[in-house]
Tab-separated table of C-alpha atoms and ligand atoms in Angstrom:
chain	number	residue	atom	x	y	z
A	244	MET	CA	92.678	180.019	96.749
A	245	GLU	CA	90.242	182.494	98.219
A	246	LYS	CA	90.646	186.070	97.060
A	247	ILE	CA	92.019	187.458	100.335
A	248	ALA	CA	94.526	190.315	100.087
A	249	LEU	CA	96.575	192.398	102.473
A	250	VAL	CA	97.672	195.889	101.460
A	251	THR	CA	100.316	197.415	103.703
A	252	GLY	CA	100.011	201.164	104.120
A	253	GLY	CA	96.423	200.907	102.927
A	254	SER	CA	95.083	203.869	104.877
A	255	ARG	CA	96.100	206.614	102.450
A	256	GLY	CA	97.424	207.374	98.991
A	257	ILE	CA	98.345	204.549	96.632
A	258	GLY	CA	97.603	201.854	99.230
A	259	ALA	CA	94.071	203.077	99.921
A	260	ALA	CA	93.307	203.340	96.193
A	261	THR	CA	94.732	199.844	95.685
A	262	ALA	CA	92.577	198.347	98.427
A	263	LEU	CA	89.483	199.853	96.787
A	264	ALA	CA	90.495	198.773	93.256
A	265	LEU	CA	91.035	195.193	94.460
A	266	ALA	CA	87.719	195.175	96.338
A	267	ALA	CA	85.985	196.291	93.135
A	268	ARG	CA	87.386	193.098	91.540
A	269	GLY	CA	86.025	190.839	94.249
A	270	TRP	CA	88.939	190.722	96.671
A	271	THR	CA	88.461	190.856	100.413
A	272	VAL	CA	91.167	193.293	101.435
A	273	HIS	CA	92.796	193.725	104.848
A	274	VAL	CA	94.164	197.209	105.356
A	275	ASN	CA	97.372	197.749	107.294
A	276	TYR	CA	98.288	201.166	108.696
A	277	LEU	CA	100.648	202.737	111.192
A	278	HIS	CA	99.018	205.964	112.468
A	279	SER	CA	95.832	206.614	110.444
A	280	ALA	CA	93.352	204.375	112.277
A	281	ALA	CA	90.203	206.252	111.247
A	282	ALA	CA	91.192	206.372	107.572
A	283	ALA	CA	92.164	202.687	107.577
A	284	ASN	CA	88.854	201.734	109.183
A	285	ARG	CA	86.954	203.719	106.537
A	286	ILE	CA	88.782	201.879	103.741
A	287	ALA	CA	88.426	198.462	105.391
A	288	ALA	CA	84.685	199.026	105.798
A	289	ARG	CA	84.513	199.245	101.981
A	290	THR	CA	86.840	196.294	101.253
A	291	GLY	CA	85.362	193.659	103.564
A	292	GLY	CA	88.582	193.184	105.516
A	293	ARG	CA	90.028	194.382	108.784
A	294	ALA	CA	92.031	197.515	109.517
A	295	ILE	CA	95.144	196.344	111.323
A	296	GLN	CA	97.777	198.508	112.940
A	297	ALA	CA	101.348	197.292	112.580
A	298	ASP	CA	104.682	198.923	111.948
A	299	VAL	CA	105.983	196.792	109.081
A	300	ALA	CA	109.512	197.480	110.317
A	301	ASP	CA	108.782	195.442	113.471
A	302	LEU	CA	108.619	191.675	112.900
A	303	ARG	CA	106.607	190.981	116.068
A	304	GLN	CA	103.936	193.495	115.024
A	305	VAL	CA	103.835	191.985	111.538
A	306	GLU	CA	103.439	188.487	112.984
A	307	ARG	CA	100.541	189.745	115.129
A	308	MET	CA	98.987	191.311	112.020
A	309	PHE	CA	99.124	188.011	110.112
A	310	ALA	CA	97.615	186.231	113.109
A	311	GLN	CA	94.618	188.529	112.548
A	312	THR	CA	94.409	188.229	108.760
A	313	GLY	CA	95.003	184.488	108.493
A	314	PRO	CA	96.463	183.276	105.193
A	315	VAL	CA	96.420	185.730	102.293
A	316	SER	CA	96.650	184.882	98.613
A	317	LEU	CA	97.771	188.386	97.587
A	318	LEU	CA	100.256	190.546	99.463
A	319	VAL	CA	100.722	194.132	98.285
A	320	ASN	CA	103.828	195.585	99.914
A	321	ASN	CA	103.009	199.265	99.585
A	322	ALA	CA	103.893	200.847	102.964
A	323	GLY	CA	106.749	203.251	102.511
A	324	ILE	CA	108.331	206.478	103.679
A	325	ALA	CA	110.442	209.052	101.859
A	326	HIS	CA	113.057	211.573	102.856
A	327	ALA	CA	114.361	214.552	100.915
A	328	GLY	CA	117.737	216.091	101.659
A	329	LEU	CA	121.439	215.817	101.032
A	330	LEU	CA	122.868	212.417	101.856
A	331	THR	CA	125.472	214.040	104.107
A	332	ASP	CA	122.715	215.704	106.146
A	333	LEU	CA	120.933	212.406	106.746
A	334	ALA	CA	121.336	211.029	110.275
A	335	PRO	CA	122.263	207.343	110.476
A	336	ALA	CA	118.980	206.680	112.290
A	337	GLN	CA	117.032	208.253	109.392
A	338	TRP	CA	118.937	206.101	106.860
A	339	GLN	CA	118.191	203.033	108.966
A	340	ARG	CA	114.497	203.854	109.336
A	341	LEU	CA	114.095	204.222	105.557
A	342	PHE	CA	115.570	200.767	105.029
A	343	ASP	CA	113.672	199.276	107.989
A	344	VAL	CA	110.303	200.367	106.580
A	345	ASN	CA	110.828	200.256	102.799
A	346	VAL	CA	112.929	197.084	102.552
A	347	THR	CA	112.919	195.118	105.803
A	348	GLY	CA	109.155	195.687	106.044
A	349	ILE	CA	108.743	193.712	102.818
A	350	PHE	CA	110.969	190.940	104.184
A	351	HIS	CA	108.839	190.744	107.334
A	352	CYS	CA	105.550	190.553	105.414
A	353	CYS	CA	106.886	187.998	102.918
A	354	ARG	CA	108.257	185.898	105.785
A	355	CYS	CA	104.728	185.665	107.199
A	356	ALA	CA	102.774	185.346	103.938
A	357	VAL	CA	104.918	183.031	101.829
A	358	PRO	CA	104.806	179.706	103.759
A	359	HIS	CA	101.044	179.378	103.215
A	360	MET	CA	101.410	180.334	99.533
A	361	VAL	CA	104.114	177.675	99.093
A	362	ARG	CA	101.872	175.057	100.694
A	363	GLU	CA	99.049	176.068	98.334
A	364	LYS	CA	101.420	176.315	95.355
A	365	ALA	CA	99.691	179.612	94.519
A	366	GLY	CA	99.745	183.248	95.493
A	367	GLN	CA	101.023	186.625	94.482
A	368	ILE	CA	103.213	189.368	95.839
A	369	ILE	CA	103.175	192.849	94.365
A	370	ASN	CA	105.741	195.339	95.646
A	371	VAL	CA	105.564	199.098	95.275
A	372	ALA	CA	108.981	200.290	94.145
A	373	SER	CA	109.649	203.615	92.389
A	374	ILE	CA	111.237	204.862	89.196
A	375	LEU	CA	113.912	206.256	91.515
A	376	GLY	CA	114.928	202.682	92.344
A	377	ALA	CA	116.361	202.385	88.840
A	378	ASN	CA	117.204	206.007	88.060
A	379	GLY	CA	117.940	207.697	91.378
A	380	ALA	CA	117.278	211.331	92.198
A	381	SER	CA	119.355	214.085	93.730
A	382	CYS	CA	118.479	214.635	97.406
A	383	GLU	CA	116.704	211.286	97.512
A	384	ALA	CA	119.734	208.993	97.562
A	385	ALA	CA	118.697	206.900	100.543
A	386	TYR	CA	115.090	206.562	99.348
A	387	SER	CA	116.340	205.647	95.857
A	388	ALA	CA	118.627	203.011	97.377
A	389	THR	CA	115.722	201.433	99.257
A	390	LYS	CA	113.669	201.242	96.076
A	391	GLY	CA	116.613	199.768	94.166
A	392	ALA	CA	116.641	197.068	96.823
A	393	VAL	CA	112.907	196.511	96.318
A	394	ILE	CA	113.473	195.991	92.594
A	395	ALA	CA	116.290	193.468	93.178
A	396	LEU	CA	114.246	191.714	95.856
A	397	THR	CA	111.287	191.443	93.485
A	398	ARG	CA	113.348	189.844	90.720
A	399	ALA	CA	115.187	187.445	93.042
A	400	LEU	CA	112.027	186.386	94.853
A	401	ALA	CA	110.248	185.788	91.549
A	402	LYS	CA	112.969	183.275	90.694
A	403	GLU	CA	112.884	181.718	94.169
A	404	LEU	CA	109.089	181.369	94.350
A	405	GLY	CA	108.231	180.722	90.709
A	406	PRO	CA	108.689	176.955	91.072
A	407	SER	CA	106.098	177.093	93.866
A	408	GLY	CA	103.558	178.754	91.562
A	409	ILE	CA	103.884	182.157	93.220
A	410	ARG	CA	104.231	185.300	91.114
A	411	VAL	CA	106.198	188.313	92.322
A	412	ASN	CA	106.011	191.628	90.485
A	413	ALA	CA	106.469	195.306	91.276
A	414	VAL	CA	105.125	198.611	90.100
A	415	ALA	CA	107.500	201.533	89.789
A	416	PRO	CA	105.406	204.691	90.079
A	417	GLY	CA	106.622	208.059	88.881
A	418	CYS	CA	105.339	211.183	90.573
A	419	ILE	CA	101.954	210.428	92.163
A	420	ASP	CA	99.715	212.957	93.894
A	421	THR	CA	99.674	211.779	97.522
A	422	ASP	CA	100.751	213.130	100.903
A	423	MET	CA	104.260	211.915	100.031
A	424	ILE	CA	104.714	214.777	97.568
A	425	ALA	CA	102.850	217.376	99.632
A	426	ASN	CA	106.100	219.303	100.127
A	427	LEU	CA	106.443	220.064	96.389
A	428	THR	CA	105.834	223.648	95.302
A	429	PRO	CA	103.406	224.400	92.446
A	430	ASP	CA	106.463	225.112	90.254
A	431	ASP	CA	108.010	221.717	91.144
A	432	ARG	CA	104.742	220.002	90.294
A	433	ALA	CA	104.425	221.794	86.970
A	434	ALA	CA	108.015	220.872	86.068
A	435	LEU	CA	107.452	217.213	86.970
A	436	ALA	CA	104.232	217.118	84.951
A	437	GLU	CA	106.029	218.642	81.967
A	438	ASP	CA	108.672	215.880	82.110
A	439	THR	CA	106.060	213.176	81.487
A	440	ALA	CA	104.806	212.184	78.043
A	441	LEU	CA	101.229	212.511	79.292
A	442	CYS	CA	101.935	215.989	80.739
A	443	ARG	CA	100.565	215.325	84.199
A	444	ILE	CA	101.315	213.977	87.658
A	445	GLY	CA	99.699	210.615	88.366
A	446	THR	CA	96.814	209.839	90.688
A	447	PRO	CA	96.780	207.038	93.291
A	448	GLN	CA	94.101	205.377	91.126
A	449	ASP	CA	96.491	205.319	88.144
A	450	VAL	CA	98.816	203.054	90.143
A	451	ALA	CA	96.051	201.098	91.868
A	452	GLU	CA	94.506	200.045	88.551
A	453	VAL	CA	97.834	198.587	87.390
A	454	ILE	CA	98.309	196.709	90.672
A	455	ALA	CA	94.780	195.322	90.396
A	456	LEU	CA	95.488	194.299	86.807
A	457	LEU	CA	98.678	192.496	87.855
A	458	ALA	CA	96.584	190.520	90.345
A	459	GLU	CA	94.232	189.291	87.599
A	460	PRO	CA	94.587	185.680	86.392
A	461	GLY	CA	95.047	186.969	82.837
A	462	THR	CA	98.576	188.058	83.785
A	463	ARG	CA	99.433	184.524	84.969
A	464	PHE	CA	102.632	184.273	82.852
A	465	LEU	CA	104.001	187.570	84.159
A	466	THR	CA	106.487	187.472	87.013
A	467	GLY	CA	109.673	189.246	88.076
A	468	GLN	CA	108.561	192.372	86.217
A	469	ILE	CA	108.932	195.978	87.271
A	470	VAL	CA	106.039	197.830	85.654
A	471	GLY	CA	106.594	201.558	85.284
A	472	VAL	CA	103.505	203.641	86.076
A	473	ASP	CA	104.901	207.077	85.394
A	474	GLY	CA	102.962	208.650	82.522
A	475	GLY	CA	105.996	208.216	80.298
A	476	LEU	CA	108.477	209.990	82.566
A	477	VAL	CA	111.026	207.277	81.826
A	478	ILE	CA	110.928	206.064	78.231
B	191	LIG	P1	101.548	208.140	101.598
B	191	LIG	O1	100.351	208.812	101.035
B	191	LIG	O2	102.504	208.886	102.445
B	191	LIG	O3	101.043	206.812	102.380
B	191	LIG	C1	101.967	206.009	103.015
B	191	LIG	C2	101.237	204.829	103.604
B	191	LIG	O4	102.223	203.950	104.216
B	191	LIG	C3	100.267	205.203	104.689
B	191	LIG	O5	99.153	204.337	104.613
B	191	LIG	C4	101.060	204.962	105.974
B	191	LIG	O6	100.254	204.630	107.090
B	191	LIG	C5	101.852	203.735	105.573
B	191	LIG	N1	103.059	203.536	106.369
B	191	LIG	C6	104.142	204.344	106.480
B	191	LIG	N2	105.056	203.781	107.304
B	191	LIG	C7	104.528	202.615	107.709
B	191	LIG	C8	104.994	201.586	108.560
B	191	LIG	N3	106.189	201.658	109.151
B	191	LIG	N4	104.194	200.504	108.765
B	191	LIG	C9	102.979	200.412	108.167
B	191	LIG	N5	102.501	201.356	107.349
B	191	LIG	C10	103.263	202.446	107.131
B	191	LIG	O7	102.465	207.521	100.444
B	191	LIG	P2	102.150	207.023	98.954
B	191	LIG	O8	102.607	208.069	98.045
B	191	LIG	O9	100.775	206.476	98.852
B	191	LIG	O10	103.237	205.837	98.887
B	191	LIG	C11	102.890	204.474	98.856
B	191	LIG	C12	104.068	203.722	98.266
B	191	LIG	O11	104.330	204.225	96.939
B	191	LIG	C13	105.377	203.910	99.033
B	191	LIG	O12	106.094	202.698	99.062
B	191	LIG	C14	106.126	204.940	98.197
B	191	LIG	O13	107.525	204.854	98.364
B	191	LIG	C15	105.688	204.544	96.809
B	191	LIG	N6	105.847	205.583	95.794
B	191	LIG	C16	105.185	206.772	95.894
B	191	LIG	C17	105.380	207.743	94.910
B	191	LIG	C18	104.689	209.082	94.935
B	191	LIG	O14	105.041	209.958	94.123
B	191	LIG	N7	103.722	209.314	95.809
B	191	LIG	C19	106.232	207.477	93.837
B	191	LIG	C20	106.869	206.253	93.770
B	191	LIG	C21	106.665	205.309	94.755
B	191	LIG	P3	99.598	205.783	108.035
B	191	LIG	O15	98.554	206.472	107.203
B	191	LIG	O16	99.007	205.032	109.162
B	191	LIG	O17	100.708	206.694	108.413
């Protein structure tokens, strides 16, 4: 199969770094975004693909996106949103939006990408989960629940698609320095860094390099795995 990838949420943070890391390994990478058109276009100009706006939570928009990309041999489900606060303060619409983007978005993209992969008996899906999906965090209950769903989805889909020659894995990042953690105070950041074995917060490139590695043919016997990229936060 041709090395054509789609990275959802590829305009910023981990997704943008992933698109660039894949391009450095010879992939043509389409870059999905929701709001950041200029940033997505800048990344896509460096990855040989198109910048495509679509809210992954909306199946029609995702179908239109895949009409533009054509078949992809690698789907990186990275688009995600977070929310911090007490569960009891979370409005039902906020709970729903977290699941619509973080979980249903993956369903929508897989629904569009998988049929071609099954026909080809090849292809890969890499989901971006979180260490919170296994461990949970206070004031991030809903977000943690979405990432727990991503982990279960990854394992189940690996079993479902393995016979068709398709690998499905996930990365579970720890604390990574992107806009998503912009609300942390310097003290919070220092405390989080201290909790890791490597004594630092991660960079988007730290996660991107692992995703790019998972996409390499050398990892061909690896599927259904949740690879922690957390500097030793969870050991
Ligand atoms: P980020 O810097 O906030 O970037 C989020 C990306 O997702 C942006 O490209 C954004 O597009 C896109 N996006 C958001 N909602 C979307 C939607 N409905 N449809 C399409 N695209 C959408 O976040 P990040 O830290 O790189 O996070 C990337 C992934 O890593 C997420 O799944 C997140 O849960 C996970 N993660 C992050 C951390 C961390 O510490 N940062 C830790 C564990 C897991 P626009 O730019 O157009 O808004």
